[in-house]
């Protein structure tokens, strides 16, 4: 075997969603901030994402997390989050996987019964509290970046579905949030394919018809994910949802940043207050716990002396290591950056090589 590179990866999933962690074989990209490092990775080293996430080594159901040294003195570890079609500023399930792998493999010292640290994501620093017992990371609670509503009750013209009402909110990424029951869905596992078709249609319409820009970082823009849910079941109760991630599949977890975006909408509508908690449930029945712990603002102060209202949320869930892998690239391999086909690459997939 003539191998030109070997990459070490620890397999992991958080409540059903795969978030594998690169622990060797990839150098940290250049950049003054974690956001800059993410953009450098995307611009100059995207072959890593394509090699590991595209076939024949990867699949549309995986994400990758690259551990890097932090750029801030107040952070313990940095991460660059790679998804099948994009790099994202923050992800709850990927953060849970990253922390679980870092603690259980000894990359960061585990303190029982509770390990506290700060993770630098491209979206900003997030606080982490990991409950630990007998060498196992039992659960991870994340204090997310400020989350806020961009707009409520926006009308979209969605091909094949007509006029669809959406709320747009930021939970680490921008979400278009839809009450899928209004469109005849029960939001159950048997509807996964049809929900994915709806989600991709809404995402395309939102990106075309709505200008969405983060008030503090204009590089974070446009709707990335569509959340399709049932009506809010009430404070402390479990509410079913599914988040359709590009290129068109249901997130297997309840989606951490999606939970935070939902909390921001419920707070803006007066349905949740500081101190309130909700359970967000996925199509496979896994759950994250979301809590509003504070209020804040984001962006510049406007001419009337106010700024955009935001919440400070936490999300909590569990992750499990699934394996230890060494991925190789033979010098004669005709697919050094992989490929994907639309039969498995989501409803929005196409042949790419």
mmCIF file of C-alpha atoms in Angstrom:
data_model
loop_
_atom_site.group_PDB
_atom_site.id
_atom_site.type_symbol
_atom_site.label_atom_id
_atom_site.label_comp_id
_atom_site.label_asym_id
_atom_site.label_seq_id
_atom_site.Cartn_x
_atom_site.Cartn_y
_atom_site.Cartn_z
ATOM 1 C CA UNK A 1 0.000 0.000 0.000
ATOM 2 C CA UNK A 2 1.337 3.435 -0.968
ATOM 3 C CA UNK A 3 -0.326 5.850 1.415
ATOM 4 C CA UNK A 4 0.114 9.585 1.063
ATOM 5 C CA UNK A 5 -1.765 10.451 4.245
ATOM 6 C CA UNK A 6 -3.351 8.828 7.293
ATOM 7 C CA UNK A 7 -6.018 10.573 9.373
ATOM 8 C CA UNK A 8 -7.016 9.344 12.829
ATOM 9 C CA UNK A 9 -10.685 9.697 13.738
ATOM 10 C CA UNK A 10 -12.700 8.770 16.820
ATOM 11 C CA UNK A 11 -16.261 7.792 15.926
ATOM 12 C CA UNK A 12 -19.012 9.294 18.058
ATOM 13 C CA UNK A 13 -22.725 10.055 18.035
ATOM 14 C CA UNK A 14 -24.884 12.399 20.105
ATOM 15 C CA UNK A 15 -28.424 11.127 20.621
ATOM 16 C CA UNK A 16 -28.226 9.376 17.239
ATOM 17 C CA UNK A 17 -26.448 12.009 15.115
ATOM 18 C CA UNK A 18 -22.906 11.127 14.022
ATOM 19 C CA UNK A 19 -20.219 13.654 14.932
ATOM 20 C CA UNK A 20 -16.830 12.012 14.413
ATOM 21 C CA UNK A 21 -13.735 13.749 15.774
ATOM 22 C CA UNK A 22 -10.378 14.106 13.980
ATOM 23 C CA UNK A 23 -7.582 13.586 16.505
ATOM 24 C CA UNK A 24 -4.547 13.196 14.222
ATOM 25 C CA UNK A 25 -3.209 13.626 10.713
ATOM 26 C CA UNK A 26 -4.557 17.133 10.018
ATOM 27 C CA UNK A 27 -2.658 20.296 10.938
ATOM 28 C CA UNK A 28 -4.557 23.253 12.425
ATOM 29 C CA UNK A 29 -5.352 25.821 9.725
ATOM 30 C CA UNK A 30 -4.081 29.381 9.944
ATOM 31 C CA UNK A 31 -6.230 32.161 11.351
ATOM 32 C CA UNK A 32 -6.358 34.770 14.094
ATOM 33 C CA UNK A 33 -9.780 33.584 15.301
ATOM 34 C CA UNK A 34 -11.622 30.277 15.169
ATOM 35 C CA UNK A 35 -13.937 31.774 12.557
ATOM 36 C CA UNK A 36 -10.876 32.692 10.458
ATOM 37 C CA UNK A 37 -9.514 29.166 10.883
ATOM 38 C CA UNK A 38 -12.824 27.740 9.689
ATOM 39 C CA UNK A 39 -12.707 29.899 6.561
ATOM 40 C CA UNK A 40 -9.083 28.901 5.904
ATOM 41 C CA UNK A 41 -10.040 25.239 6.220
ATOM 42 C CA UNK A 42 -12.911 25.742 3.803
ATOM 43 C CA UNK A 43 -10.843 27.698 1.286
ATOM 44 C CA UNK A 44 -7.486 25.889 1.368
ATOM 45 C CA UNK A 45 -8.008 22.430 2.891
ATOM 46 C CA UNK A 46 -11.505 21.318 1.933
ATOM 47 C CA UNK A 47 -10.078 18.076 0.574
ATOM 48 C CA UNK A 48 -10.097 16.785 4.174
ATOM 49 C CA UNK A 49 -13.858 17.206 4.473
ATOM 50 C CA UNK A 50 -14.465 15.701 1.050
ATOM 51 C CA UNK A 51 -12.097 12.774 1.657
ATOM 52 C CA UNK A 52 -13.770 11.771 4.925
ATOM 53 C CA UNK A 53 -17.407 12.750 4.404
ATOM 54 C CA UNK A 54 -17.953 11.781 0.770
ATOM 55 C CA UNK A 55 -18.027 8.207 -0.482
ATOM 56 C CA UNK A 56 -16.270 5.786 -0.450
ATOM 57 C CA UNK A 57 -15.106 6.617 3.103
ATOM 58 C CA UNK A 58 -18.009 8.692 4.348
ATOM 59 C CA UNK A 59 -21.712 9.258 3.965
ATOM 60 C CA UNK A 60 -24.264 12.038 4.088
ATOM 61 C CA UNK A 61 -25.143 11.040 7.668
ATOM 62 C CA UNK A 62 -21.752 12.026 9.136
ATOM 63 C CA UNK A 63 -20.208 15.211 10.470
ATOM 64 C CA UNK A 64 -16.567 15.897 11.287
ATOM 65 C CA UNK A 65 -14.988 17.902 14.074
ATOM 66 C CA UNK A 66 -11.355 18.984 13.881
ATOM 67 C CA UNK A 67 -9.770 19.639 17.272
ATOM 68 C CA UNK A 68 -7.395 22.625 17.231
ATOM 69 C CA UNK A 69 -5.711 24.809 19.859
ATOM 70 C CA UNK A 70 -7.884 27.770 20.904
ATOM 71 C CA UNK A 71 -7.059 31.302 19.774
ATOM 72 C CA UNK A 72 -8.440 32.830 22.983
ATOM 73 C CA UNK A 73 -6.839 32.687 26.421
ATOM 74 C CA UNK A 74 -10.222 32.058 28.058
ATOM 75 C CA UNK A 75 -10.849 28.845 26.068
ATOM 76 C CA UNK A 76 -9.531 25.335 26.686
ATOM 77 C CA UNK A 77 -10.000 23.823 23.230
ATOM 78 C CA UNK A 78 -11.009 24.849 19.732
ATOM 79 C CA UNK A 79 -13.080 23.047 17.118
ATOM 80 C CA UNK A 80 -13.866 23.416 13.418
ATOM 81 C CA UNK A 81 -17.172 21.782 12.474
ATOM 82 C CA UNK A 82 -17.527 20.229 9.029
ATOM 83 C CA UNK A 83 -20.853 19.005 7.672
ATOM 84 C CA UNK A 84 -21.576 17.192 4.386
ATOM 85 C CA UNK A 85 -22.077 20.399 2.396
ATOM 86 C CA UNK A 86 -20.794 23.257 4.562
ATOM 87 C CA UNK A 87 -18.805 24.530 7.521
ATOM 88 C CA UNK A 88 -20.966 25.798 10.367
ATOM 89 C CA UNK A 89 -20.236 28.241 13.206
ATOM 90 C CA UNK A 90 -21.803 26.132 15.943
ATOM 91 C CA UNK A 91 -23.490 22.750 16.448
ATOM 92 C CA UNK A 92 -24.884 21.326 19.667
ATOM 93 C CA UNK A 93 -24.626 17.635 18.780
ATOM 94 C CA UNK A 94 -21.110 18.080 17.383
ATOM 95 C CA UNK A 95 -20.053 19.921 20.528
ATOM 96 C CA UNK A 96 -21.371 17.037 22.649
ATOM 97 C CA UNK A 97 -19.370 14.585 20.537
ATOM 98 C CA UNK A 98 -16.241 16.748 20.660
ATOM 99 C CA UNK A 99 -16.313 17.100 24.446
ATOM 100 C CA UNK A 100 -17.111 13.420 25.019
ATOM 101 C CA UNK A 101 -14.209 12.311 22.827
ATOM 102 C CA UNK A 102 -11.782 14.845 24.334
ATOM 103 C CA UNK A 103 -12.594 13.742 27.884
ATOM 104 C CA UNK A 104 -12.923 9.979 27.408
ATOM 105 C CA UNK A 105 -9.694 9.686 25.374
ATOM 106 C CA UNK A 106 -7.700 11.853 27.776
ATOM 107 C CA UNK A 107 -7.086 14.780 25.430
ATOM 108 C CA UNK A 108 -8.466 16.953 28.230
ATOM 109 C CA UNK A 109 -8.245 15.848 31.878
ATOM 110 C CA UNK A 110 -11.553 14.520 33.189
ATOM 111 C CA UNK A 111 -12.668 15.786 36.586
ATOM 112 C CA UNK A 112 -15.362 13.778 38.347
ATOM 113 C CA UNK A 113 -18.175 14.309 39.055
ATOM 114 C CA UNK A 114 -18.135 17.463 36.910
ATOM 115 C CA UNK A 115 -15.744 18.856 34.312
ATOM 116 C CA UNK A 116 -16.096 22.530 33.385
ATOM 117 C CA UNK A 117 -14.390 24.050 30.368
ATOM 118 C CA UNK A 118 -14.836 26.524 27.535
ATOM 119 C CA UNK A 119 -14.848 25.456 23.890
ATOM 120 C CA UNK A 120 -13.991 27.964 21.177
ATOM 121 C CA UNK A 121 -16.274 27.458 18.183
ATOM 122 C CA UNK A 122 -16.263 29.565 15.004
ATOM 123 C CA UNK A 123 -19.459 31.161 16.327
ATOM 124 C CA UNK A 124 -17.812 32.134 19.607
ATOM 125 C CA UNK A 125 -16.905 30.582 22.954
ATOM 126 C CA UNK A 126 -19.391 28.235 24.599
ATOM 127 C CA UNK A 127 -19.280 27.064 28.194
ATOM 128 C CA UNK A 128 -19.451 23.334 28.833
ATOM 129 C CA UNK A 129 -20.372 21.355 31.937
ATOM 130 C CA UNK A 130 -19.817 17.609 31.562
ATOM 131 C CA UNK A 131 -21.182 15.199 34.129
ATOM 132 C CA UNK A 132 -18.596 12.436 34.521
ATOM 133 C CA UNK A 133 -18.609 9.130 36.372
ATOM 134 C CA UNK A 134 -16.223 6.150 36.347
ATOM 135 C CA UNK A 135 -14.277 7.522 33.380
ATOM 136 C CA UNK A 136 -17.419 8.092 31.334
ATOM 137 C CA UNK A 137 -18.794 11.430 30.153
ATOM 138 C CA UNK A 138 -22.413 10.867 31.166
ATOM 139 C CA UNK A 139 -23.913 14.080 29.767
ATOM 140 C CA UNK A 140 -22.854 17.419 28.309
ATOM 141 C CA UNK A 141 -24.553 20.736 29.016
ATOM 142 C CA UNK A 142 -23.627 23.591 26.683
ATOM 143 C CA UNK A 143 -24.064 27.291 27.359
ATOM 144 C CA UNK A 144 -24.666 28.451 23.811
ATOM 145 C CA UNK A 145 -23.903 31.760 22.128
ATOM 146 C CA UNK A 146 -26.668 34.418 22.285
ATOM 147 C CA UNK A 147 -29.688 33.286 20.258
ATOM 148 C CA UNK A 148 -32.328 35.544 18.764
ATOM 149 C CA UNK A 149 -35.307 35.880 16.466
ATOM 150 C CA UNK A 150 -34.712 37.418 13.060
ATOM 151 C CA UNK A 151 -38.416 37.547 12.121
ATOM 152 C CA UNK A 152 -41.726 35.903 12.981
ATOM 153 C CA UNK A 153 -44.549 34.792 10.672
ATOM 154 C CA UNK A 154 -42.714 35.412 7.416
ATOM 155 C CA UNK A 155 -44.515 34.204 4.302
ATOM 156 C CA UNK A 156 -42.587 32.114 1.798
ATOM 157 C CA UNK A 157 -43.709 31.030 -1.648
ATOM 158 C CA UNK A 158 -42.553 27.401 -1.595
ATOM 159 C CA UNK A 159 -42.771 25.455 -4.879
ATOM 160 C CA UNK A 160 -45.077 22.481 -4.475
ATOM 161 C CA UNK A 161 -46.408 23.666 -1.113
ATOM 162 C CA UNK A 162 -47.740 27.169 -1.734
ATOM 163 C CA UNK A 163 -47.501 29.837 0.947
ATOM 164 C CA UNK A 164 -45.690 28.596 4.057
ATOM 165 C CA UNK A 165 -45.359 30.604 7.273
ATOM 166 C CA UNK A 166 -41.927 30.490 8.904
ATOM 167 C CA UNK A 167 -40.188 31.949 11.909
ATOM 168 C CA UNK A 168 -36.497 32.677 11.355
ATOM 169 C CA UNK A 169 -34.181 32.463 14.355
ATOM 170 C CA UNK A 170 -30.490 32.075 15.148
ATOM 171 C CA UNK A 171 -29.407 29.277 17.468
ATOM 172 C CA UNK A 172 -25.791 29.029 16.311
ATOM 173 C CA UNK A 173 -26.983 28.801 12.703
ATOM 174 C CA UNK A 174 -30.014 30.419 11.096
ATOM 175 C CA UNK A 175 -33.172 28.299 11.071
ATOM 176 C CA UNK A 176 -36.483 28.582 9.267
ATOM 177 C CA UNK A 177 -39.006 27.073 11.684
ATOM 178 C CA UNK A 178 -42.285 25.622 10.408
ATOM 179 C CA UNK A 179 -45.297 24.082 12.148
ATOM 180 C CA UNK A 180 -45.441 21.001 9.927
ATOM 181 C CA UNK A 181 -48.829 19.932 11.276
ATOM 182 C CA UNK A 182 -50.366 22.871 9.397
ATOM 183 C CA UNK A 183 -49.216 21.165 6.205
ATOM 184 C CA UNK A 184 -50.721 17.816 7.155
ATOM 185 C CA UNK A 185 -47.691 16.135 8.722
ATOM 186 C CA UNK A 186 -47.625 14.254 12.021
ATOM 187 C CA UNK A 187 -43.807 14.553 12.262
ATOM 188 C CA UNK A 188 -43.146 10.829 12.644
ATOM 189 C CA UNK A 189 -40.348 8.592 11.390
ATOM 190 C CA UNK A 190 -42.445 7.149 8.555
ATOM 191 C CA UNK A 191 -42.657 10.657 7.046
ATOM 192 C CA UNK A 192 -38.892 11.206 7.017
ATOM 193 C CA UNK A 193 -38.546 11.254 3.224
ATOM 194 C CA UNK A 194 -41.513 13.574 2.677
ATOM 195 C CA UNK A 195 -40.350 15.868 5.486
ATOM 196 C CA UNK A 196 -36.922 16.066 3.860
ATOM 197 C CA UNK A 197 -38.504 17.115 0.555
ATOM 198 C CA UNK A 198 -40.508 19.809 2.350
ATOM 199 C CA UNK A 199 -37.485 20.999 4.308
ATOM 200 C CA UNK A 200 -35.281 21.373 1.251
ATOM 201 C CA UNK A 201 -38.043 23.240 -0.584
ATOM 202 C CA UNK A 202 -38.458 25.643 2.343
ATOM 203 C CA UNK A 203 -34.706 26.110 2.683
ATOM 204 C CA UNK A 204 -34.340 26.974 -0.988
ATOM 205 C CA UNK A 205 -37.230 29.431 -0.811
ATOM 206 C CA UNK A 206 -35.895 31.043 2.366
ATOM 207 C CA UNK A 207 -32.417 31.516 0.935
ATOM 208 C CA UNK A 208 -33.895 33.048 -2.202
ATOM 209 C CA UNK A 209 -36.590 35.236 -0.648
ATOM 210 C CA UNK A 210 -35.209 36.315 2.752
ATOM 211 C CA UNK A 211 -32.082 38.321 3.519
ATOM 212 C CA UNK A 212 -30.777 37.004 6.820
ATOM 213 C CA UNK A 213 -27.517 38.369 8.275
ATOM 214 C CA UNK A 214 -26.027 38.067 11.752
ATOM 215 C CA UNK A 215 -25.796 41.569 13.273
ATOM 216 C CA UNK A 216 -22.297 40.969 14.661
ATOM 217 C CA UNK A 217 -20.735 38.843 11.913
ATOM 218 C CA UNK A 218 -21.980 39.451 8.350
ATOM 219 C CA UNK A 219 -20.181 36.292 7.241
ATOM 220 C CA UNK A 220 -22.841 34.297 9.111
ATOM 221 C CA UNK A 221 -25.857 34.637 6.864
ATOM 222 C CA UNK A 222 -28.777 32.862 5.173
ATOM 223 C CA UNK A 223 -30.971 30.048 6.430
ATOM 224 C CA UNK A 224 -28.914 26.866 6.838
ATOM 225 C CA UNK A 225 -31.466 24.454 8.310
ATOM 226 C CA UNK A 226 -35.243 24.048 8.323
ATOM 227 C CA UNK A 227 -36.933 22.885 11.513
ATOM 228 C CA UNK A 228 -40.258 21.097 11.074
ATOM 229 C CA UNK A 229 -42.128 20.669 14.316
ATOM 230 C CA UNK A 230 -45.319 19.967 16.160
ATOM 231 C CA UNK A 231 -46.950 22.738 18.225
ATOM 232 C CA UNK A 232 -45.236 23.563 21.521
ATOM 233 C CA UNK A 233 -46.373 21.059 24.164
ATOM 234 C CA UNK A 234 -45.646 23.367 27.103
ATOM 235 C CA UNK A 235 -42.889 24.198 29.559
ATOM 236 C CA UNK A 236 -41.136 21.064 30.793
ATOM 237 C CA UNK A 237 -42.856 18.849 28.230
ATOM 238 C CA UNK A 238 -41.452 17.035 25.189
ATOM 239 C CA UNK A 239 -42.152 18.538 21.761
ATOM 240 C CA UNK A 240 -41.396 16.565 18.590
ATOM 241 C CA UNK A 241 -39.383 18.141 15.776
ATOM 242 C CA UNK A 242 -37.042 17.236 12.980
ATOM 243 C CA UNK A 243 -34.394 19.447 11.445
ATOM 244 C CA UNK A 244 -33.671 18.994 7.755
ATOM 245 C CA UNK A 245 -29.967 19.437 7.171
ATOM 246 C CA UNK A 246 -28.394 19.868 3.746
ATOM 247 C CA UNK A 247 -28.485 18.241 1.296
ATOM 248 C CA UNK A 248 -31.865 16.961 2.480
ATOM 249 C CA UNK A 249 -32.114 14.528 5.388
ATOM 250 C CA UNK A 250 -33.446 14.520 8.935
ATOM 251 C CA UNK A 251 -30.992 15.138 11.737
ATOM 252 C CA UNK A 252 -31.193 12.021 13.893
ATOM 253 C CA UNK A 253 -30.730 14.034 17.078
ATOM 254 C CA UNK A 254 -33.142 16.748 18.237
ATOM 255 C CA UNK A 255 -30.509 19.258 16.984
ATOM 256 C CA UNK A 256 -28.838 21.442 19.589
ATOM 257 C CA UNK A 257 -28.710 24.753 17.753
ATOM 258 C CA UNK A 258 -32.241 24.068 16.507
ATOM 259 C CA UNK A 259 -33.419 23.645 20.081
ATOM 260 C CA UNK A 260 -31.853 27.009 20.940
ATOM 261 C CA UNK A 261 -33.488 28.687 17.938
ATOM 262 C CA UNK A 262 -36.838 27.258 19.054
ATOM 263 C CA UNK A 263 -36.264 28.595 22.570
ATOM 264 C CA UNK A 264 -35.638 32.064 21.118
ATOM 265 C CA UNK A 265 -38.922 31.946 19.194
ATOM 266 C CA UNK A 266 -40.911 30.674 22.183
ATOM 267 C CA UNK A 267 -39.398 33.402 24.358
ATOM 268 C CA UNK A 268 -40.235 36.080 21.789
ATOM 269 C CA UNK A 269 -43.816 34.830 21.675
ATOM 270 C CA UNK A 270 -44.111 34.880 25.458
ATOM 271 C CA UNK A 271 -44.498 31.102 25.726
ATOM 272 C CA UNK A 272 -41.253 30.600 27.692
ATOM 273 C CA UNK A 273 -39.464 32.760 30.244
ATOM 274 C CA UNK A 274 -36.038 32.820 31.869
ATOM 275 C CA UNK A 275 -35.686 29.653 33.940
ATOM 276 C CA UNK A 276 -38.084 27.613 31.811
ATOM 277 C CA UNK A 277 -37.067 24.264 30.315
ATOM 278 C CA UNK A 278 -38.331 22.195 27.396
ATOM 279 C CA UNK A 279 -37.567 18.768 25.969
ATOM 280 C CA UNK A 280 -36.929 18.630 22.218
ATOM 281 C CA UNK A 281 -37.517 15.188 20.708
ATOM 282 C CA UNK A 282 -36.222 13.829 17.392
ATOM 283 C CA UNK A 283 -37.830 11.465 14.893
ATOM 284 C CA UNK A 284 -36.076 8.530 16.574
ATOM 285 C CA UNK A 285 -37.239 9.545 20.051
ATOM 286 C CA UNK A 286 -33.949 10.931 21.383
ATOM 287 C CA UNK A 287 -34.105 14.132 23.421
ATOM 288 C CA UNK A 288 -32.176 17.274 24.285
ATOM 289 C CA UNK A 289 -33.075 19.478 27.232
ATOM 290 C CA UNK A 290 -33.158 23.202 26.471
ATOM 291 C CA UNK A 291 -33.274 25.907 29.139
ATOM 292 C CA UNK A 292 -33.402 29.705 28.952
ATOM 293 C CA UNK A 293 -30.954 30.976 31.581
ATOM 294 C CA UNK A 294 -30.840 34.670 30.708
ATOM 295 C CA UNK A 295 -31.596 37.558 28.406
ATOM 296 C CA UNK A 296 -29.154 39.756 26.519
ATOM 297 C CA UNK A 297 -28.837 41.738 23.293
ATOM 298 C CA UNK A 298 -26.856 41.304 20.079
ATOM 299 C CA UNK A 299 -25.606 43.753 17.501
ATOM 300 C CA UNK A 300 -25.168 47.512 17.589
ATOM 301 C CA UNK A 301 -27.413 49.870 19.506
ATOM 302 C CA UNK A 302 -30.024 51.321 17.168
ATOM 303 C CA UNK A 303 -31.004 54.970 16.786
ATOM 304 C CA UNK A 304 -33.826 54.534 19.301
ATOM 305 C CA UNK A 305 -31.346 53.368 21.936
ATOM 306 C CA UNK A 306 -32.302 49.680 21.764
ATOM 307 C CA UNK A 307 -30.547 46.581 20.448
ATOM 308 C CA UNK A 308 -31.855 43.268 19.170
ATOM 309 C CA UNK A 309 -33.180 41.130 22.026
ATOM 310 C CA UNK A 310 -31.585 37.716 22.533
ATOM 311 C CA UNK A 311 -31.590 34.853 25.001
ATOM 312 C CA UNK A 312 -28.841 32.867 26.679
ATOM 313 C CA UNK A 313 -29.781 29.176 26.393
ATOM 314 C CA UNK A 314 -28.302 25.888 27.509
ATOM 315 C CA UNK A 315 -28.755 22.520 25.833
ATOM 316 C CA UNK A 316 -28.002 19.161 27.389
ATOM 317 C CA UNK A 317 -27.636 15.702 25.892
ATOM 318 C CA UNK A 318 -25.469 12.599 25.713
ATOM 319 C CA UNK A 319 -22.843 11.211 23.333
ATOM 320 C CA UNK A 320 -21.155 7.838 22.886
ATOM 321 C CA UNK A 321 -17.855 6.815 21.290
ATOM 322 C CA UNK A 322 -18.468 4.231 18.558
ATOM 323 C CA UNK A 323 -14.982 3.332 17.343
ATOM 324 C CA UNK A 324 -11.417 4.290 16.480
ATOM 325 C CA UNK A 325 -10.469 4.634 12.825
ATOM 326 C CA UNK A 326 -7.428 5.306 10.645
ATOM 327 C CA UNK A 327 -8.391 6.563 7.194
ATOM 328 C CA UNK A 328 -5.836 6.189 4.417
ATOM 329 C CA UNK A 329 -5.404 7.675 0.961
ATOM 330 C CA UNK A 330 -3.504 5.455 -1.468
ATOM 331 C CA UNK A 331 -1.529 7.375 -4.085
ATOM 332 C CA UNK A 332 -3.287 5.432 -6.867
ATOM 333 C CA UNK A 333 -6.835 5.981 -5.532
ATOM 334 C CA UNK A 334 -8.870 7.590 -8.355
ATOM 335 C CA UNK A 335 -11.176 9.332 -5.849
ATOM 336 C CA UNK A 336 -8.879 11.358 -3.573
ATOM 337 C CA UNK A 337 -11.643 13.805 -2.704
ATOM 338 C CA UNK A 338 -14.519 11.346 -2.865
ATOM 339 C CA UNK A 339 -17.820 11.537 -4.703
ATOM 340 C CA UNK A 340 -21.529 11.343 -4.017
ATOM 341 C CA UNK A 341 -24.650 10.309 -5.903
ATOM 342 C CA UNK A 342 -28.247 11.483 -5.476
ATOM 343 C CA UNK A 343 -29.583 8.044 -4.569
ATOM 344 C CA UNK A 344 -28.132 8.416 -1.068
ATOM 345 C CA UNK A 345 -26.980 12.025 -0.850
ATOM 346 C CA UNK A 346 -30.253 13.538 0.361
ATOM 347 C CA UNK A 347 -33.071 14.942 -1.720
ATOM 348 C CA UNK A 348 -30.871 17.826 -2.849
ATOM 349 C CA UNK A 349 -27.887 15.683 -3.836
ATOM 350 C CA UNK A 350 -26.308 15.364 -7.251
ATOM 351 C CA UNK A 351 -23.293 13.664 -8.785
ATOM 352 C CA UNK A 352 -20.141 15.385 -7.589
ATOM 353 C CA UNK A 353 -16.565 14.233 -7.928
#
